[in-house]
């Protein structure tokens, strides 16, 4: 039986999602919890990888089990075997033909920052400190350039192997809320480092280090020299994955 | 010259505010930063202690220095010598006769909780997970009993030595915001564990484990058997200390 899970994790102490020879990974912890609970090794497959230090509020995964357990009970069976920084928020039997990776239609990432004269340890775990004042209007101006289908090659870490660097971004929202500035990006898929570099570019535009012509050149001519810096992983959260259907029947 | 500081800290890895023979403390880190910056040992005095694991958004402190530094520059001079979990947010020359402990008129603590079917690692650092649904109206009902002058002996950890257990609580607000439920308590001073036990009592009232007669007996007869459990330290934040004057001239 194939099951679907919604998983939240604090990425601070993980070497990313995917199992690898070195370091602790979210997938590794989930695979192990499945083994402890059911005595079988089954690979937990996610909507996509997240990098070292990146968090998730709703990473969606599937896993095939020969064990017979009610869909909604799987979450608690795994949670009592998972460490403090991972938790299965919801579980269900997967719809026919469901694949957490291939069936994903849209993903939404949220990048969290706080603008202040000094660092605040109570904001630091899931957000990046930026010294000074936010120019929300300029950030919104920059954000508007990214919507639509573009070749995001300039926003992709070099050396990554993908078939195409063309992606569609449905929306980029700049939100000022509760002392934080959030940039929410929704798209059909994202390249390695794409959101973090997009956010860095929005910031450089807002502070005047880049102009509209730079952003246009980065998108139209894939010019890597016209983008901002790649922002730190700890500000990034995978907020949701949309499959065009209600997986958990809420 | 006496200086005043507003200090934020993530209490997770501190054995409380006050310097002691064992364990890392916030005061210890600040005293050491002063020494590294100015070569003099001066004791940093706070508005009051916070316990192990309790956080602060604005703990107010004073320190007497023979070094001559502009009030607003002291914050950065200390910050570059402080660890990641403490930060001086503001600094100034203290007003005449100011004492961070004795001059304090009101303190506001905030207790953070989230009500959910399952634990969420992204909420866990500064808030306590409570399984189930919050009954905000019942919580507000319970909160109303605490305002005014009362003998809070039943809300004080046994064995603590204080002259009097009478305190005045100015307000207890129950706020539902951004997925969290917060209980904000403002008073002229607090006993050891008082806010955490008050919050536990509000919760037990809201879930029907305690009635109005229990809260009244706990306050009027100091009956320790009629209060809720003392909630974990990690949900508690010292939000502000009021001196009846604007210390930082903002």
Tab-separated table of C-alpha atoms in Angstrom, chain A residues 8 17 39 43 67 76 151 173 191 197 203 207 234 236:
chain	number	residue	atom	x	y	z
A	8	UNK	CA	7.637	19.275	9.000
A	17	UNK	CA	16.722	15.924	2.690
A	39	UNK	CA	10.623	-3.919	10.473
A	43	UNK	CA	12.476	4.445	0.928
A	67	UNK	CA	2.479	-3.461	6.652
A	76	UNK	CA	1.805	8.749	15.145
A	151	UNK	CA	15.037	30.403	-18.165
A	173	UNK	CA	4.681	37.943	-2.848
A	191	UNK	CA	16.369	24.824	-9.440
A	197	UNK	CA	19.287	33.731	-5.360
A	203	UNK	CA	17.232	42.664	-1.971
A	207	UNK	CA	19.007	48.627	-2.049
A	234	UNK	CA	18.267	29.027	7.292
A	236	UNK	CA	14.106	29.232	3.625
